[in-house]
Amino acid sequence: MTIVINGTTGISGIDGSAGTPAVQGTDTNTGIYYSAADTVDVATGGVQRGQFDSSGNFKFNSGYGSVATAYGCRAWVNFNGTGTVAIRASGNVTSITDNGLGDYTVNFTNAMSDANYSVVSIGTSDAINYTANVQIKNSSALATGSVQIQCYEYNNVAVKRDPVHVLLSIFR
Amino acid sequence: MNSRIIYPNDDGGVAIIVPAPECGLTIEEIAAKDVPAGKPYKIVDVADIPTDRTFRNAWEYTE
């Protein structure tokens, strides 16, 4: 295989492999290689650890046991729903809307591609023997730009509450 | 941010937008993005919002 060094297109010519990556440092079994068309792979110790495939999927092995597509958290927020309602920390969230007792809307900075995302949420209850629950208000509360939630404490009956901690993450 | 955005909700009460400190937008930009279209709104200081939420659903928006 001929290595081509071109002032316009750069360096090309070798695909490499996990054991002998095309781009290496002084460690010859660690680097970047190209396992298929439109695909970039990363190897360490002669083993494939990550890949960007031809569909743009990012795959890695970080304890999964194989290199598999990673589905990232698209938005998250940790906020206090009591007293002076405030966001402690967040990602891809511009704001929350306090709609009323135990009722909030999380507004995304960058909208989701559709409303078929997954919401993982939990709240804290300071009352002993109560179970805190954060739920989606209704099916129309899942929107591309926001999600509306309602928070309850359960002890035989559901009572709407303002939790001290509301923790919510969006996956897609 | 020490500001909040308030607007009347559809139930006769008031909605309060709480900005995310790390979002990188100004309070005016957040208002433009997150207040529902056509709703009047006001930007107020956080100290103007009651902290006792016992009767939160009875709060009203006034011009």
GROMACS .gro file of C-alpha atoms in nm:
model
  235
    1MET     CA    1   0.000   0.000   0.000
    2THR     CA    2   0.132   0.340  -0.096
    3ILE     CA    3   0.110   0.626   0.148
    4VAL     CA    4   0.004   0.946  -0.021
    5ILE     CA    5   0.091   1.281   0.131
    6ASN     CA    6  -0.103   1.551  -0.047
    7GLY     CA    7  -0.110   1.920   0.039
    8THR     CA    8  -0.483   1.932  -0.026
    9THR     CA    9  -0.621   1.597   0.094
   10GLY     CA   10  -0.368   1.519   0.368
   11ILE     CA   11  -0.225   1.174   0.445
   12SER     CA   12  -0.402   0.865   0.307
   13GLY     CA   13  -0.347   0.511   0.192
   14ILE     CA   14  -0.352   0.275   0.493
   15ASP     CA   15  -0.664   0.148   0.672
   16GLY     CA   16  -0.482  -0.029   0.953
   17SER     CA   17  -0.635  -0.262   1.206
   18ALA     CA   18  -0.691  -0.283   1.579
   19GLY     CA   19  -0.356  -0.454   1.620
   20THR     CA   20  -0.175  -0.215   1.390
   21PRO     CA   21  -0.363   0.115   1.365
   22ALA     CA   22  -0.301   0.339   1.068
   23VAL     CA   23  -0.224   0.633   1.298
   24GLN     CA   24   0.005   0.550   1.590
   25GLY     CA   25   0.227   0.714   1.844
   26THR     CA   26   0.525   0.525   1.987
   27ASP     CA   27   0.285   0.251   2.103
   28THR     CA   28   0.229   0.048   1.787
   29ASN     CA   29  -0.094  -0.124   1.891
   30THR     CA   30  -0.276   0.193   2.001
   31GLY     CA   31  -0.423   0.447   1.765
   32ILE     CA   32  -0.678   0.518   1.492
   33TYR     CA   33  -0.773   0.284   1.210
   34TYR     CA   34  -1.045   0.242   0.947
   35SER     CA   35  -1.228  -0.095   0.963
   36ALA     CA   36  -1.483  -0.024   0.688
   37ALA     CA   37  -1.595   0.243   0.446
   38ASP     CA   38  -1.701   0.570   0.617
   39THR     CA   39  -1.595   0.431   0.953
   40VAL     CA   40  -1.334   0.545   1.204
   41ASP     CA   41  -1.214   0.320   1.484
   42VAL     CA   42  -0.997   0.363   1.791
   43ALA     CA   43  -0.787   0.087   1.945
   44THR     CA   44  -0.583   0.058   2.262
   45GLY     CA   45  -0.361  -0.240   2.337
   46GLY     CA   46  -0.450  -0.392   2.001
   47VAL     CA   47  -0.821  -0.408   2.083
   48GLN     CA   48  -1.103  -0.203   1.929
   49ARG     CA   49  -1.239   0.037   2.195
   50GLY     CA   50  -1.456   0.277   1.997
   51GLN     CA   51  -1.602   0.356   1.658
   52PHE     CA   52  -1.788   0.619   1.460
   53ASP     CA   53  -1.980   0.417   1.202
   54SER     CA   54  -2.113   0.514   0.860
   55SER     CA   55  -2.448   0.619   1.010
   56GLY     CA   56  -2.284   0.858   1.255
   57ASN     CA   57  -2.338   0.632   1.555
   58PHE     CA   58  -2.079   0.657   1.829
   59LYS     CA   59  -1.993   0.318   1.974
   60PHE     CA   60  -1.763   0.231   2.259
   61ASN     CA   61  -1.674  -0.043   2.502
   62SER     CA   62  -1.661   0.095   2.852
   63GLY     CA   63  -1.742  -0.216   3.049
   64TYR     CA   64  -2.024  -0.327   2.816
   65GLY     CA   65  -1.818  -0.619   2.694
   66SER     CA   66  -1.840  -0.514   2.332
   67VAL     CA   67  -1.828  -0.202   2.121
   68ALA     CA   68  -2.191  -0.093   2.105
   69THR     CA   69  -2.382   0.226   2.025
   70ALA     CA   70  -2.395   0.471   2.314
   71TYR     CA   71  -2.729   0.647   2.363
   72GLY     CA   72  -2.654   0.974   2.531
   73CYS     CA   73  -2.845   1.175   2.785
   74ARG     CA   74  -2.992   1.460   2.580
   75ALA     CA   75  -3.100   1.680   2.870
   76TRP     CA   76  -3.095   1.670   3.249
   77VAL     CA   77  -3.187   1.886   3.543
   78ASN     CA   78  -3.170   1.884   3.921
   79PHE     CA   79  -3.395   2.143   4.084
   80ASN     CA   80  -3.553   2.241   4.413
   81GLY     CA   81  -3.932   2.262   4.393
   82THR     CA   82  -3.983   2.413   4.738
   83GLY     CA   83  -3.953   2.766   4.878
   84THR     CA   84  -3.754   2.964   4.625
   85VAL     CA   85  -3.778   2.723   4.332
   86ALA     CA   86  -3.435   2.705   4.171
   87ILE     CA   87  -3.226   2.491   3.937
   88ARG     CA   88  -2.916   2.347   4.106
   89ALA     CA   89  -2.754   2.219   3.786
   90SER     CA   90  -2.863   2.120   3.438
   91GLY     CA   91  -2.762   2.038   3.084
   92ASN     CA   92  -2.947   2.136   2.764
   93VAL     CA   93  -3.213   2.307   2.975
   94THR     CA   94  -3.292   2.678   2.952
   95SER     CA   95  -3.544   2.687   3.232
   96ILE     CA   96  -3.817   2.515   3.425
   97THR     CA   97  -4.167   2.653   3.443
   98ASP     CA   98  -4.333   2.635   3.784
   99ASN     CA   99  -4.696   2.580   3.679
  100GLY     CA  100  -4.834   2.529   4.027
  101LEU     CA  101  -4.809   2.295   4.323
  102GLY     CA  102  -4.597   1.996   4.219
  103ASP     CA  103  -4.636   2.082   3.852
  104TYR     CA  104  -4.336   2.181   3.640
  105THR     CA  105  -4.230   2.203   3.276
  106VAL     CA  106  -3.867   2.141   3.180
  107ASN     CA  107  -3.774   2.351   2.875
  108PHE     CA  108  -3.494   2.220   2.652
  109THR     CA  109  -3.225   2.441   2.499
  110ASN     CA  110  -3.200   2.225   2.186
  111ALA     CA  111  -3.524   2.047   2.102
  112MET     CA  112  -3.543   1.671   2.071
  113SER     CA  113  -3.571   1.522   1.721
  114ASP     CA  114  -3.920   1.397   1.811
  115ALA     CA  115  -4.133   1.327   2.118
  116ASN     CA  116  -4.044   0.957   2.131
  117TYR     CA  117  -3.778   1.003   2.397
  118SER     CA  118  -3.749   0.838   2.734
  119VAL     CA  119  -3.781   1.028   3.062
  120VAL     CA  120  -3.610   0.905   3.376
  121SER     CA  121  -3.713   1.099   3.684
  122ILE     CA  122  -3.731   1.077   4.059
  123GLY     CA  123  -3.820   1.310   4.343
  124THR     CA  124  -3.751   1.323   4.713
  125SER     CA  125  -4.008   1.313   4.985
  126ASP     CA  126  -3.917   1.454   5.324
  127ALA     CA  127  -4.217   1.288   5.488
  128ILE     CA  128  -4.147   0.957   5.660
  129ASN     CA  129  -4.323   0.654   5.509
  130TYR     CA  130  -4.422   0.843   5.196
  131THR     CA  131  -4.313   0.747   4.847
  132ALA     CA  132  -4.221   1.028   4.613
  133ASN     CA  133  -4.322   0.996   4.252
  134VAL     CA  134  -4.254   1.211   3.948
  135GLN     CA  135  -4.471   1.136   3.649
  136ILE     CA  136  -4.543   1.275   3.305
  137LYS     CA  137  -4.856   1.489   3.324
  138ASN     CA  138  -5.023   1.327   3.021
  139SER     CA  139  -4.938   1.200   2.675
  140SER     CA  140  -4.938   1.549   2.525
  141ALA     CA  141  -4.691   1.665   2.790
  142LEU     CA  142  -4.411   1.499   2.591
  143ALA     CA  143  -4.312   1.765   2.339
  144THR     CA  144  -3.997   1.814   2.135
  145GLY     CA  145  -3.912   2.136   2.320
  146SER     CA  146  -4.026   2.049   2.670
  147VAL     CA  147  -4.175   1.793   2.905
  148GLN     CA  148  -4.433   1.862   3.175
  149ILE     CA  149  -4.421   1.663   3.496
  150GLN     CA  150  -4.625   1.634   3.813
  151CYS     CA  151  -4.494   1.529   4.153
  152TYR     CA  152  -4.682   1.331   4.417
  153GLU     CA  153  -4.633   1.175   4.755
  154TYR     CA  154  -4.809   0.846   4.812
  155ASN     CA  155  -4.925   0.706   5.142
  156ASN     CA  156  -5.237   0.512   5.039
  157VAL     CA  157  -5.354   0.819   4.850
  158ALA     CA  158  -5.167   1.044   4.609
  159VAL     CA  159  -5.106   1.399   4.725
  160LYS     CA  160  -4.946   1.652   4.495
  161ARG     CA  161  -4.628   1.795   4.650
  162ASP     CA  162  -4.329   2.019   4.582
  163PRO     CA  163  -4.021   1.795   4.621
  164VAL     CA  164  -3.694   1.930   4.756
  165HIS     CA  165  -3.516   1.741   4.480
  166VAL     CA  166  -3.653   1.672   4.134
  167LEU     CA  167  -3.403   1.481   3.920
  168LEU     CA  168  -3.489   1.428   3.554
  169SER     CA  169  -3.295   1.298   3.253
  170ILE     CA  170  -3.394   1.262   2.888
  171PHE     CA  171  -3.260   0.984   2.666
  172ARG     CA  172  -3.312   0.943   2.293
  173MET     CA  173  -2.991   3.438   3.793
  174ASN     CA  174  -3.192   3.641   4.037
  175SER     CA  175  -3.474   3.703   3.795
  176ARG     CA  176  -3.792   3.516   3.720
  177ILE     CA  177  -4.043   3.542   3.436
  178ILE     CA  178  -4.411   3.531   3.521
  179TYR     CA  179  -4.710   3.494   3.291
  180PRO     CA  180  -5.077   3.398   3.331
  181ASN     CA  181  -5.147   3.030   3.280
  182ASP     CA  182  -5.460   2.886   3.121
  183ASP     CA  183  -5.618   2.801   3.456
  184GLY     CA  184  -5.634   3.159   3.583
  185GLY     CA  185  -5.319   3.121   3.788
  186VAL     CA  186  -4.961   3.222   3.727
  187ALA     CA  187  -4.669   3.034   3.577
  188ILE     CA  188  -4.317   3.119   3.688
  189ILE     CA  189  -4.017   3.050   3.468
  190VAL     CA  190  -3.700   2.969   3.659
  191PRO     CA  191  -3.387   3.018   3.443
  192ALA     CA  192  -3.109   2.760   3.433
  193PRO     CA  193  -2.791   2.932   3.557
  194GLU     CA  194  -2.571   2.749   3.306
  195CYS     CA  195  -2.784   2.786   2.993
  196GLY     CA  196  -2.592   3.080   2.847
  197LEU     CA  197  -2.903   3.280   2.756
  198THR     CA  198  -3.014   3.614   2.896
  199ILE     CA  199  -3.341   3.638   3.084
  200GLU     CA  200  -3.489   3.818   2.784
  201GLU     CA  201  -3.380   3.539   2.551
  202ILE     CA  202  -3.529   3.279   2.784
  203ALA     CA  203  -3.856   3.473   2.792
  204ALA     CA  204  -3.864   3.486   2.413
  205LYS     CA  205  -3.807   3.111   2.394
  206ASP     CA  206  -4.004   2.966   2.686
  207VAL     CA  207  -4.307   3.193   2.736
  208PRO     CA  208  -4.594   3.051   2.529
  209ALA     CA  209  -4.664   3.256   2.217
  210GLY     CA  210  -4.908   3.537   2.273
  211LYS     CA  211  -4.887   3.538   2.652
  212PRO     CA  212  -4.807   3.863   2.830
  213TYR     CA  213  -4.518   3.832   3.072
  214LYS     CA  214  -4.313   4.024   3.322
  215ILE     CA  215  -3.955   3.984   3.443
  216VAL     CA  216  -3.940   4.018   3.820
  217ASP     CA  217  -3.681   3.981   4.092
  218VAL     CA  218  -3.671   3.644   4.263
  219ALA     CA  219  -3.736   3.822   4.594
  220ASP     CA  220  -4.077   3.925   4.460
  221ILE     CA  221  -4.191   3.561   4.441
  222PRO     CA  222  -4.343   3.431   4.766
  223THR     CA  223  -4.154   3.141   4.921
  224ASP     CA  224  -4.454   3.009   5.113
  225ARG     CA  225  -4.617   2.783   4.853
  226THR     CA  226  -4.902   2.660   5.073
  227PHE     CA  227  -5.157   2.823   4.846
  228ARG     CA  228  -4.946   2.813   4.530
  229ASN     CA  229  -5.241   2.726   4.304
  230ALA     CA  230  -5.427   3.036   4.423
  231TRP     CA  231  -5.157   3.278   4.306
  232GLU     CA  232  -5.269   3.512   4.029
  233TYR     CA  233  -5.098   3.719   3.762
  234THR     CA  234  -5.166   4.094   3.771
  235GLU     CA  235  -5.069   4.345   3.505
   0.00000   0.00000   0.00000
